[in-house]
Coordinates of C-alpha atoms and ligand atoms in Angstrom, one line a residue:
X4 CA -25.9 9.2 13.2
X5 CA -24.0 8.0 10.3
X6 CA -20.5 8.9 9.2
X7 CA -19.6 8.5 5.6
X8 CA -15.9 8.6 4.6
X9 CA -16.2 8.2 1.1
X10 CA -13.9 10.6 -1.0
X11 CA -16.5 13.3 -1.2
X12 CA -16.6 13.8 2.7
X13 CA -12.8 13.1 2.9
X14 CA -11.9 16.0 0.8
X15 CA -14.4 18.1 2.5
X16 CA -12.6 17.0 5.7
X17 CA -9.2 17.9 4.4
X18 CA -10.6 21.5 3.2
X19 CA -11.7 21.9 6.8
X20 CA -8.3 21.0 8.1
X21 CA -9.8 17.9 9.8
X22 CA -7.7 14.9 9.8
X23 CA -9.5 12.3 8.0
X24 CA -8.1 9.2 6.1
X25 CA -8.7 9.6 2.2
X26 CA -10.4 6.0 1.1
X27 CA -10.1 5.5 -2.6
X28 CA -13.4 6.6 -4.4
X29 CA -14.1 2.7 -4.9
X30 CA -14.2 2.1 -1.2
X31 CA -16.3 3.6 1.5
X32 CA -16.6 3.0 5.1
X33 CA -19.7 3.9 6.7
X34 CA -20.3 3.8 10.4
X35 CA -23.8 3.6 11.9
X36 CA -24.0 4.2 15.7
X37 CA -26.9 2.5 17.3
X38 CA -28.0 2.3 20.8
X39 CA -25.7 1.2 23.8
X40 CA -22.3 1.3 22.4
X41 CA -23.4 -0.7 19.3
X42 CA -22.1 0.2 15.9
X43 CA -22.2 -1.2 12.4
X44 CA -19.4 -0.4 9.9
X45 CA -20.7 -1.1 6.3
X46 CA -17.8 -1.6 3.8
X47 CA -18.3 -1.7 0.1
X48 CA -16.0 -3.4 -2.1
X49 CA -13.2 -4.7 0.6
X50 CA -9.7 -4.6 0.3
X51 CA -7.4 -6.9 1.7
X52 CA -7.3 -5.5 5.4
X53 CA -9.3 -3.4 7.5
X54 CA -6.9 -1.3 9.5
X55 CA -8.1 -0.9 13.2
X56 CA -6.7 1.7 15.5
X57 CA -5.7 0.6 18.8
X58 CA -5.5 2.8 22.1
X59 CA -3.6 0.4 24.5
X60 CA -5.2 1.9 27.7
X61 CA -8.5 1.6 26.4
X62 CA -11.2 -0.9 27.3
X63 CA -11.9 -3.6 24.9
X64 CA -14.6 -3.4 22.3
X65 CA -15.8 -6.5 20.5
X66 CA -15.6 -6.8 16.9
X67 CA -17.2 -9.5 14.4
X68 CA -17.6 -9.9 10.6
X69 CA -20.9 -10.2 9.1
X70 CA -21.7 -11.5 5.9
X71 CA -25.1 -12.1 4.5
X72 CA -26.7 -11.8 8.0
X73 CA -24.3 -14.3 9.5
X74 CA -21.5 -13.9 12.0
X75 CA -18.2 -15.0 10.3
X76 CA -15.9 -15.6 13.6
X77 CA -17.0 -18.2 16.3
X78 CA -16.0 -15.5 18.8
X79 CA -15.6 -12.0 18.9
X80 CA -12.4 -10.4 18.6
X81 CA -11.6 -8.2 21.3
X82 CA -9.7 -5.0 20.3
X83 CA -8.8 -1.8 22.5
X84 CA -10.1 0.3 19.7
X85 CA -8.9 4.0 19.9
X86 CA -11.0 6.4 21.7
X87 CA -8.7 9.4 22.0
X88 CA -5.6 8.7 20.7
X89 CA -4.1 6.0 18.1
X90 CA -1.1 3.9 19.6
X91 CA -0.9 1.8 16.3
X92 CA -3.1 -0.2 13.9
X93 CA -3.8 -3.9 13.6
X94 CA -5.1 -5.6 10.5
X95 CA -8.3 -7.4 10.3
X96 CA -7.6 -9.8 7.4
X97 CA -10.5 -9.5 5.0
X98 CA -9.0 -11.2 1.9
X99 CA -11.6 -13.9 1.9
X100 CA -14.3 -11.1 1.4
X101 CA -12.2 -9.0 -1.5
X102 CA -14.4 -6.8 -3.7
X103 CA -17.5 -7.8 -1.7
X104 CA -19.7 -5.8 0.5
X105 CA -19.6 -7.0 4.2
X106 CA -20.6 -5.5 7.6
X107 CA -18.4 -5.2 10.8
X108 CA -20.4 -5.5 14.0
X109 CA -18.6 -3.5 16.9
X110 CA -19.9 -3.5 20.3
X111 CA -18.9 -1.7 23.5
X112 CA -17.5 1.3 21.5
X113 CA -19.1 5.0 22.0
X114 CA -20.2 6.9 19.0
X115 CA -17.7 9.6 20.2
X116 CA -14.5 7.4 19.9
X117 CA -11.6 8.6 17.7
X118 CA -11.5 4.9 15.9
X119 CA -14.4 5.9 13.6
X120 CA -12.4 8.4 11.9
X121 CA -9.2 6.3 11.8
X122 CA -10.5 2.8 10.5
X123 CA -9.2 2.3 7.0
X124 CA -9.3 -0.2 4.3
X125 CA -6.1 -1.0 2.5
X126 CA -4.2 -3.6 0.6
X127 CA -1.1 -3.0 2.7
X128 CA -0.3 -3.4 6.3
X129 CA 2.9 -1.9 7.3
X130 CA 4.7 -4.3 9.4
X131 CA 8.4 -3.0 9.0
X132 CA 10.1 -2.7 12.3
X133 CA 9.5 0.4 14.5
X134 CA 11.1 -1.0 17.8
X135 CA 14.5 -0.2 18.9
X136 CA 14.2 -3.0 21.5
X137 CA 13.5 -5.6 18.8
X138 CA 16.1 -8.3 19.5
X139 CA 18.5 -9.4 16.7
X140 CA 18.8 -13.2 17.4
X141 CA 15.7 -14.1 19.6
X142 CA 12.3 -15.0 18.4
X143 CA 9.5 -12.4 18.4
X144 CA 6.4 -11.7 16.5
X145 CA 6.5 -9.2 13.9
X146 CA 3.6 -7.3 15.5
X147 CA 1.0 -8.3 18.2
X148 CA 1.2 -10.0 21.7
X149 CA 3.2 -13.4 22.4
X150 CA 3.2 -15.3 25.4
X151 CA 4.2 -19.1 25.9
X152 CA 6.0 -21.2 23.5
X153 CA 3.5 -24.0 22.2
X154 CA 3.2 -27.1 20.1
X155 CA 7.0 -27.3 19.5
X156 CA 8.3 -30.1 17.3
X157 CA 11.2 -31.0 14.9
X158 CA 10.5 -32.8 11.5
X159 CA 12.6 -33.0 8.1
X160 CA 15.2 -30.5 9.2
X161 CA 12.8 -28.0 10.6
X162 CA 12.0 -26.7 14.1
X163 CA 8.6 -25.6 14.4
X164 CA 7.5 -23.2 16.9
X165 CA 3.8 -22.0 17.7
X166 CA 3.3 -19.5 20.4
X167 CA 0.3 -17.8 22.3
X168 CA -0.6 -15.0 20.2
X169 CA -2.8 -11.9 19.9
X170 CA -2.9 -10.8 16.4
X171 CA -5.1 -7.8 17.3
X172 CA -3.3 -5.9 20.0
X173 CA 0.2 -6.2 21.8
X174 CA -1.5 -7.0 25.0
X175 CA -2.7 -10.2 26.1
X176 CA -6.0 -11.5 24.5
X177 CA -7.7 -13.4 21.5
X178 CA -5.4 -16.4 22.1
X179 CA -4.5 -18.1 18.8
X180 CA -1.4 -20.4 18.0
X181 CA 0.8 -18.1 15.9
X182 CA 3.6 -20.1 14.0
X183 CA 7.1 -19.7 13.1
X184 CA 9.9 -22.2 11.6
X185 CA 13.5 -22.1 11.9
X186 CA 16.2 -24.6 10.4
X187 CA 18.8 -23.4 13.1
X188 CA 17.0 -22.5 16.2
X189 CA 18.2 -18.8 15.8
X190 CA 16.6 -17.3 12.5
X191 CA 12.7 -17.7 12.4
X192 CA 10.4 -17.3 9.5
X193 CA 6.7 -16.3 10.4
X194 CA 4.3 -18.6 9.2
X195 CA 0.9 -17.5 10.0
X196 CA -1.9 -18.4 12.5
X197 CA -2.9 -22.0 11.9
X198 CA -5.2 -22.6 14.9
X199 CA -7.4 -19.9 15.7
X200 CA -10.5 -19.4 18.2
X201 CA -13.8 -21.4 17.8
X202 CA -16.8 -22.5 19.3
X203 CA -15.0 -24.3 22.2
X204 CA -13.1 -21.0 22.9
X205 CA -9.8 -19.5 22.6
X206 CA -6.5 -21.6 21.9
X207 CA -4.5 -21.8 25.2
X208 CA -1.0 -23.3 25.6
X209 CA -0.4 -27.3 24.3
X210 CA 2.0 -29.5 22.5
X211 CA 2.6 -31.3 19.2
X212 CA 3.5 -34.8 18.5
X213 CA 4.5 -36.3 15.2
X214 CA 2.1 -39.7 15.1
X215 CA 4.9 -41.7 13.0
X216 CA 2.6 -45.1 13.4
X217 CA -0.7 -43.4 12.7
X218 CA -2.0 -44.4 16.1
X219 CA -4.8 -41.7 15.8
X220 CA -5.8 -42.7 12.5
X221 CA -5.1 -39.1 10.9
X222 CA -2.3 -40.8 8.7
X223 CA 1.2 -41.7 8.9
X224 CA 3.6 -38.8 10.5
X225 CA 0.4 -36.6 10.8
X226 CA 1.5 -33.8 13.2
X227 CA -1.1 -33.7 15.9
X228 CA -1.7 -30.5 18.1
X229 CA -3.0 -30.7 21.6
X230 CA -4.4 -27.4 23.2
X231 CA -6.4 -26.0 25.8
X232 CA -9.9 -24.7 24.7
X233 CA -10.6 -21.5 26.9
X234 CA -14.2 -20.6 26.5
X235 CA -15.3 -17.5 28.1
X236 CA -18.4 -17.4 30.2
X237 CA -20.0 -14.8 32.5
X238 CA -18.7 -17.1 35.2
X239 CA -15.0 -17.1 34.1
X240 CA -13.1 -19.3 31.5
X241 CA -14.1 -22.9 31.0
X242 CA -11.2 -24.9 30.0
X243 CA -11.1 -28.3 28.3
X244 CA -8.6 -30.2 26.1
X245 CA -8.8 -30.2 22.0
X246 CA -7.0 -31.6 19.4
X247 CA -6.2 -30.8 15.8
X248 CA -4.2 -32.6 12.9
X249 CA -2.2 -31.4 10.2
X250 CA -1.0 -33.3 7.3
X251 CA 1.2 -30.5 5.7
X252 CA 4.0 -30.6 8.3
X253 CA 2.2 -28.2 10.7
X254 CA 1.5 -25.6 8.2
X255 CA -2.5 -25.9 8.6
X256 CA -4.4 -28.0 10.9
X257 CA -7.9 -29.4 11.0
X258 CA -9.8 -29.5 14.2
X259 CA -10.9 -33.0 15.5
X260 CA -14.6 -33.1 14.9
X261 CA -15.2 -34.5 18.3
X262 CA -13.5 -31.8 20.4
X263 CA -13.2 -31.3 23.3
X264 CA -11.5 -34.6 23.9
X265 CA -11.0 -33.9 27.7
X266 CA -13.3 -31.9 30.0
X267 CA -13.2 -31.6 33.8
X268 CA -15.4 -29.4 36.3
X269 CA -11.9 -28.2 37.4
X270 CA -11.4 -24.1 36.9
X271 CA -7.7 -24.6 36.0
X272 CA -7.3 -27.4 33.8
X273 CA -4.9 -26.7 30.7
X274 CA -1.4 -26.7 28.8
X275 CA -1.5 -30.5 27.7
X276 CA 2.1 -31.8 26.9
X277 CA 1.9 -35.1 25.1
X278 CA 4.6 -37.6 24.4
X279 CA 5.4 -41.2 23.5
X280 CA 6.2 -43.5 26.2
X281 CA 8.4 -46.0 24.3
X282 CA 8.4 -48.8 27.1
X283 CA 4.8 -48.8 27.7
X284 CA 4.1 -48.3 23.9
X285 CA 1.4 -45.6 24.6
X286 CA 1.0 -41.9 24.7
X287 CA 1.2 -39.6 27.9
X288 CA -0.3 -36.4 28.4
X289 CA 0.9 -34.0 31.3
X290 CA -1.9 -31.7 32.3
X291 CA -1.7 -28.6 34.6
X292 CA -4.6 -28.8 37.1
X293 CA -4.8 -26.0 40.0
X294 CA -1.4 -26.7 41.8
X295 CA -1.0 -30.2 40.7
X296 CA 0.1 -31.8 37.2
X297 CA -2.1 -34.9 36.0
X298 CA -0.8 -37.8 34.0
X299 CA -3.0 -39.4 31.5
X300 CA -2.5 -42.2 29.2
X301 CA -3.7 -43.2 25.7
X302 CA -3.3 -45.5 22.8
X303 CA -4.8 -43.5 20.2
X304 CA -4.5 -39.8 21.2
X305 CA -8.3 -39.3 21.5
X306 CA -9.4 -41.3 24.5
X307 CA -7.5 -40.7 27.6
X308 CA -7.3 -42.2 31.2
X309 CA -6.1 -40.5 34.2
X310 CA -3.3 -42.4 35.9
X311 CA -2.1 -40.4 38.5
X312 CA -1.5 -37.0 39.8
X313 CA 1.7 -35.2 41.2
X314 CA 2.1 -32.0 43.4
X315 CA 0.8 -32.2 46.8
X316 CA 3.7 -31.4 49.4
X317 CA 6.2 -30.9 46.7
X318 CA 8.1 -28.0 45.6
X319 CA 6.7 -24.5 45.5
X320 CA 3.1 -23.5 45.5
X321 CA 3.1 -19.9 45.4
X322 CA 0.7 -19.8 42.6
X323 CA -1.2 -21.9 39.8
X324 CA 0.9 -24.6 38.1
X325 CA 1.1 -24.3 34.6
X326 CA 2.8 -25.7 31.3
X327 CA 4.0 -29.1 32.4
X328 CA 6.9 -31.1 30.6
X329 CA 8.2 -34.5 31.4
X330 CA 11.4 -35.6 29.6
X331 CA 14.1 -38.2 30.3
X332 CA 17.5 -37.0 30.5
X333 CA 21.1 -38.3 30.7
X334 CA 23.2 -37.7 33.8
X335 CA 26.4 -36.3 32.6
X336 CA 29.4 -38.5 33.1
X337 CA 27.3 -41.6 33.6
X338 CA 25.1 -44.2 31.9
X339 CA 22.2 -43.1 33.9
X340 CA 19.0 -41.3 32.7
X341 CA 16.4 -39.6 35.1
X342 CA 13.0 -38.3 34.3
X343 CA 12.8 -34.6 34.9
X344 CA 9.2 -32.9 35.3
X345 CA 9.3 -29.1 34.4
X346 CA 6.6 -27.3 36.4
X347 CA 6.1 -23.5 35.6
X348 CA 4.1 -21.5 38.4
X349 CA 2.6 -18.1 38.4
X350 CA 3.1 -16.4 40.9
X351 CA 5.5 -17.8 43.4
X352 CA 8.9 -17.3 41.5
X353 CA 12.1 -16.9 43.6
X354 CA 12.3 -13.2 42.7
X355 CA 8.4 -12.6 42.3
X356 CA 5.8 -13.4 39.6
X357 CA 6.2 -16.4 37.3
X358 CA 9.1 -18.8 37.2
X359 CA 9.9 -22.5 36.4
X360 CA 10.6 -25.4 39.0
X361 CA 11.7 -28.8 38.3
X362 CA 11.7 -32.1 39.9
X363 CA 14.1 -35.0 39.1
X364 CA 12.9 -38.6 39.6
X365 CA 11.6 -41.7 38.0
X366 CA 8.7 -42.2 35.8
X367 CA 7.0 -45.7 35.1
X368 CA 4.5 -44.4 32.3
X369 CA 1.8 -43.8 34.9
X370 CA 3.5 -42.1 37.9
X371 CA 6.1 -39.8 38.6
X372 CA 8.1 -40.0 41.8
X373 CA 10.3 -36.9 43.0
X374 CA 13.5 -38.4 44.5
X375 CA 14.5 -35.1 46.4
X376 CA 11.1 -34.0 47.8
X377 CA 12.7 -31.6 50.2
X378 CA 14.3 -29.3 47.7
X379 CA 12.7 -26.8 45.5
X380 CA 14.8 -26.5 42.0
X381 CA 14.6 -23.5 39.9
X382 CA 15.4 -23.7 36.2
X383 CA 16.6 -20.1 35.9
X384 CA 17.5 -17.7 38.4
X385 CA 16.4 -14.6 36.7
X386 CA 13.0 -13.2 36.3
X387 CA 12.1 -13.6 32.7
X388 CA 12.1 -17.3 31.7
X389 CA 8.6 -18.6 31.8
X390 CA 6.4 -21.3 30.3
X391 CA 9.4 -23.6 29.4
X392 CA 9.0 -26.7 27.5
X393 CA 10.8 -28.8 25.2
X394 CA 10.7 -29.6 21.4
X395 CA 9.0 -33.1 20.5
X396 CA 10.9 -35.4 18.3
X397 CA 14.2 -33.3 18.5
X398 CA 17.1 -34.8 16.7
X399 CA 20.0 -36.7 17.8
X400 CA 18.3 -37.6 21.3
X401 CA 18.6 -34.0 22.1
X402 CA 16.4 -32.1 24.9
X403 CA 15.8 -28.4 23.4
X404 CA 14.0 -26.2 25.6
X405 CA 12.7 -22.8 25.2
X406 CA 11.0 -20.2 27.4
X407 CA 8.9 -17.3 27.4
X408 CA 11.4 -14.2 28.0
X409 CA 9.0 -12.3 30.4
X410 CA 7.1 -12.2 33.6
X411 CA 3.3 -12.1 34.1
X412 CA 3.9 -9.3 36.6
X413 CA 4.6 -6.7 33.9
X414 CA 4.7 -8.7 30.5
X415 CA 1.7 -6.4 29.4
X416 CA 3.5 -3.1 30.2
X417 CA 7.0 -3.6 29.0
X418 CA 8.1 -0.5 27.0
X419 CA 7.4 -1.8 23.1
X420 CA 4.2 -1.3 21.4
X421 CA 4.4 -2.8 17.8
X422 CA 4.8 -6.3 19.6
X423 CA 5.4 -7.6 23.1
X424 CA 7.5 -10.4 24.2
X425 CA 10.3 -12.5 22.9
X426 CA 11.6 -16.0 23.4
X427 CA 14.7 -16.9 25.3
X428 CA 17.5 -18.5 23.3
X429 CA 16.9 -22.4 22.9
X430 CA 18.9 -24.5 25.7
X431 CA 19.9 -27.9 25.5
X432 CA 19.0 -29.9 28.8
X433 CA 20.9 -32.5 30.7
X434 CA 21.6 -33.4 34.2
X435 CA 24.5 -33.1 36.5
X436 CA 25.2 -34.4 39.9
X437 CA 26.6 -32.5 43.0
X438 CA 26.7 -34.8 45.9
X439 CA 23.5 -36.8 46.2
X440 CA 21.5 -34.3 44.3
X441 CA 20.8 -34.1 40.6
X442 CA 20.4 -30.7 38.9
X443 CA 19.2 -29.5 35.4
X444 CA 21.8 -27.9 33.2
X445 CA 20.8 -25.4 30.5
X446 CA 23.4 -24.9 28.1
X447 CA 22.9 -22.4 25.1
X448 CA 22.0 -24.6 22.0
X449 CA 25.2 -25.0 20.0
X450 CA 23.3 -23.4 16.8
X451 CA 24.0 -20.1 18.4
X452 CA 27.4 -20.3 17.7
X453 CA 26.6 -20.2 14.1
X454 CA 25.1 -16.6 14.4
X455 CA 28.7 -15.3 15.6
X456 CA 29.7 -12.8 13.1
X457 CA 32.9 -11.0 14.3
X458 CA 35.1 -11.7 17.3
X459 CA 37.2 -9.4 19.8
X460 CA 39.5 -11.0 22.0
X461 CA 41.4 -9.4 24.9
X462 CA 44.2 -11.2 26.7
X463 CA 44.5 -11.9 30.0
X464 CA 44.2 -8.8 32.5
X465 CA 44.2 -8.4 36.1
X466 CA 41.6 -6.2 38.1
X467 CA 42.7 -4.7 41.4
X468 CA 40.1 -2.0 42.1
X469 CA 38.6 -0.5 39.0
X470 CA 39.3 -1.6 35.3
X471 CA 37.4 -0.3 32.3
X472 CA 37.1 -1.5 28.6
X473 CA 35.2 0.6 26.1
X474 CA 36.9 0.1 22.7
X475 CA 35.9 -3.7 22.4
X476 CA 32.1 -2.7 22.9
X477 CA 32.1 0.4 21.2
X478 CA 30.7 -0.3 17.5
X479 CA 28.2 -3.0 18.8
X480 CA 24.5 -2.7 17.9
X481 CA 23.3 -4.1 21.0
X482 CA 23.1 -7.9 20.0
X483 CA 26.3 -9.8 21.3
X484 CA 27.8 -12.4 23.4
X485 CA 30.5 -12.2 26.1
X486 CA 32.4 -15.2 26.9
X487 CA 34.9 -15.0 29.7
X488 CA 37.0 -16.9 32.2
X489 CA 37.9 -15.7 35.5
X490 CA 40.2 -16.7 38.3
X491 CA 40.1 -15.2 41.8
X492 CA 43.3 -14.0 43.5
X493 CA 41.9 -13.0 46.7
X494 CA 39.1 -10.7 45.8
X495 CA 35.9 -11.3 47.9
X496 CA 33.7 -9.7 45.3
X497 CA 34.2 -10.0 41.6
X498 CA 32.1 -7.5 40.0
X499 CA 31.5 -6.4 36.2
X500 CA 29.0 -4.1 34.6
X501 CA 27.5 -3.4 30.9
X502 CA 27.0 0.3 30.7
X503 CA 26.1 2.8 28.1
X504 CA 27.1 6.7 28.0
X505 CA 23.9 7.5 30.0
X506 CA 25.1 5.8 33.0
X507 CA 22.4 2.8 32.7
X508 CA 24.0 -0.4 33.6
X509 CA 23.6 -3.8 34.2
X510 CA 25.7 -4.7 37.3
X511 CA 26.9 -8.2 37.9
X512 CA 29.0 -9.8 40.6
X513 CA 30.1 -13.1 42.1
X514 CA 30.1 -13.0 45.9
X515 CA 33.1 -15.4 46.5
X516 CA 32.0 -16.3 50.2
X517 CA 28.5 -16.7 49.7
X518 CA 29.0 -18.6 46.5
X519 CA 26.6 -16.4 44.7
X520 CA 26.3 -15.0 41.0
X521 CA 24.3 -11.7 41.3
X522 CA 22.5 -9.5 38.5
X523 CA 21.2 -6.1 39.3
X524 CA 18.9 -4.4 36.7
X525 CA 17.6 -1.5 38.9
X526 CA 19.5 0.8 36.9
X527 CA 19.4 -0.7 33.5
X528 CA 17.4 1.9 31.7
X529 CA 13.6 2.1 31.6
X530 CA 12.5 0.2 34.9
X531 CA 9.5 2.4 36.2
X532 CA 6.9 1.0 33.9
X533 CA 6.3 -1.5 36.8
X534 CA 7.2 -1.5 40.3
X535 CA 8.3 -5.1 40.1
X536 CA 10.6 -4.6 37.4
X537 CA 13.7 -3.4 39.2
X538 CA 15.3 -6.3 40.6
X539 CA 18.6 -8.1 42.0
X540 CA 18.6 -11.6 41.1
X541 CA 20.8 -14.2 42.7
X542 CA 22.1 -17.8 41.7
X543 CA 23.7 -20.2 44.0
X544 CA 27.2 -21.5 42.4
X545 CA 29.2 -24.3 43.4
X546 CA 32.5 -22.6 42.8
X547 CA 33.2 -18.6 42.8
X548 CA 37.1 -19.2 42.4
X549 CA 37.3 -20.5 38.7
X550 CA 34.4 -19.4 36.4
X551 CA 33.3 -19.4 33.0
X552 CA 30.5 -17.3 32.0
X553 CA 28.8 -16.5 28.8
X554 CA 26.5 -13.3 28.4
X555 CA 24.1 -12.9 25.8
X556 CA 23.0 -9.4 25.3
X557 CA 20.3 -8.9 22.5
X558 CA 19.0 -5.0 22.7
X559 CA 16.3 -5.8 25.5
X560 CA 17.8 -9.1 27.2
X561 CA 20.8 -10.4 29.3
X562 CA 20.9 -14.1 29.6
X563 CA 23.7 -15.4 31.7
X564 CA 25.1 -19.1 31.5
X565 CA 27.7 -20.1 34.3
X566 CA 29.5 -23.2 33.8
X567 CA 28.2 -24.2 30.5
X568 CA 24.7 -23.9 32.0
X569 CA 24.9 -25.0 35.6
X570 CA 23.2 -21.8 36.3
X571 CA 21.3 -20.0 34.0
X572 CA 20.0 -16.3 34.7
X573 CA 17.5 -14.4 32.2
X574 CA 16.7 -10.8 32.7
X575 CA 15.1 -8.2 30.3
X576 CA 16.5 -4.9 30.2
X577 CA 15.3 -1.6 28.4
X578 CA 18.5 0.7 28.1
X579 CA 17.7 4.0 26.0
X580 CA 20.9 3.3 24.3
X581 CA 23.1 0.2 23.7
X582 CA 25.5 -0.9 26.5
X583 CA 28.7 -0.1 25.1
X584 CA 31.1 -0.2 27.9
X585 CA 32.3 -2.9 30.3
X586 CA 33.9 -2.2 33.8
X587 CA 35.5 -4.7 36.2
X588 CA 35.8 -4.0 39.9
X589 CA 37.3 -6.2 42.6
X590 CA 36.9 -5.8 46.2
X591 CA 39.9 -6.1 48.4
X592 CA 42.7 -8.3 46.5
X593 CA 42.4 -8.7 42.9
X594 CA 41.1 -11.3 40.3
X595 CA 42.2 -12.2 36.8
X596 CA 40.1 -12.2 33.8
X597 CA 42.1 -14.9 31.8
X598 CA 40.2 -14.5 28.4
X599 CA 37.4 -12.3 27.3
X600 CA 35.7 -12.8 23.9
X601 CA 33.1 -10.6 22.4
X602 CA 31.3 -11.8 19.5
X603 CA 28.8 -9.9 17.4
X604 CA 25.7 -11.8 16.9
X605 CA 23.6 -11.8 13.8
Ligands
FRU726 C1 1.0 -19.5 31.0 C2 -0.4 -19.2 30.7 C3 -1.1 -20.9 30.3 C4 -2.0 -20.7 29.5 C5 -1.7 -19.4 28.8 C6 -2.8 -18.5 28.1 O1 1.4 -18.3 30.7 O2 -1.3 -18.8 31.7 O3 -1.3 -21.6 31.6 O4 -2.5 -21.9 28.6 O5 -0.9 -18.8 29.4 O6 -2.2 -17.6 27.2

């Protein structure tokens, strides 16, 4: 059977009351259905985009462009094309073939599917925001799925952020590096998809370096990207490491002709993080392999030798280790520096699913030694800070980290559709000492303070029983920061809560005796999209008598930073209306809120 949606038939369809999209007379979309769910779309004189209708709960079909009998894409694009209903459209970029006649090969889609009627050629793709949960001051893709931050580097005043991206749907798949840039770590501009799947597979996580001394021979100051090529096979993904270089500051990349540069028979072999080890004058690559981190060394970024592995009997092993990083950080208040190995793992986090742990110790260019092997240390005490890695070449010796603000337990199901997932706010990392132990401090990067557009101050007040403030938060648009200092005056629990008129709330409290800070999102709004979403997350605190706390709220998230980042807690929330009321409650005696500032952030 062949369907022709040229203008004549569309008019007929309209006359019959059928909902068909009218194509311009000069364009036609002809669909031929072959045996075994194979289909060909014939496009005559194509426009910029083919708009493909997606139904998120449909199985994936496979799409490829054919010009002159040849496949144009090395890998099929997997798209959940609509079978019974359209959730949204994604654009297939045909600008390279504009005005030409081409074919699209679609396999795995029944002839009865709705998509055949809904596919459209267009010069426009409407990417204006349709999501009330879209954050104001966090990075998020305009449309499509995002997971890990990748390849972050800083150069000439610009922060570059690449990210695991699916441009063909708001669920994981078709892994590609999306690219955004910023000059202030808060406001981002989308720059396109500079690294797309190829013969070696889709493009998994990795890192970038600025090759200042041209050690690889691609040019002085070339930006070099390292990523995992993940090739689908009937027996599962095959993972190897590849590289690509950019001579235009990360805008476009050329893949190295001898990829892949590092192979293995291991199943989980991925997420290269590369950095320059100045004392040894060589490059280091950290790789996540099963449940260990492997350390490689190279002089020219192309040939790598394994030096050691780290992981056996160290830290948490509830799941696969992923996205490593190794950074040297100052210990606050001293001249000392220590190395910190960041190790993301999934599952096995303290509150279920994915989380980041870290190890503090020494590194000699070849081997990392953990100095406190008996303790598991968590980088964040919420459920939604994963795949955290740091910026390469950051200015002024800073170590700036960014995480993916989600959790593999429910990332594909959170209640947004135009896009899915955002990043955390950027955080500056340092170390601080308590007794014999060193811990990581994640402080909101100071750039966020420039996003403050309005401030309301409330002077000191005493909380004995219940206390409510509404006016300070009433006109907010769901994107604000609350900064407060609290002093205990005999309470055993100091509670406060962000709430909306519907009674949806995020409850937080300090348990003075247990020395804990806790956040409960079980009644925060939409929570029933996953049984793993409602949660109470708890952080140990050194001091629950005198408190400094910053809360960053941005439509779908609450990030808490206690004592300038000695503990951080990042949790997603999906309220049906913005939280515009704050309540305080003491248990037993009282506590004093010495200062409360609310900043609107933009
Ligand atoms: C972590 C991760 C990485 C992998 C990427 C694939 O979230 O599983 O290990 O490279 O996501 O998208």
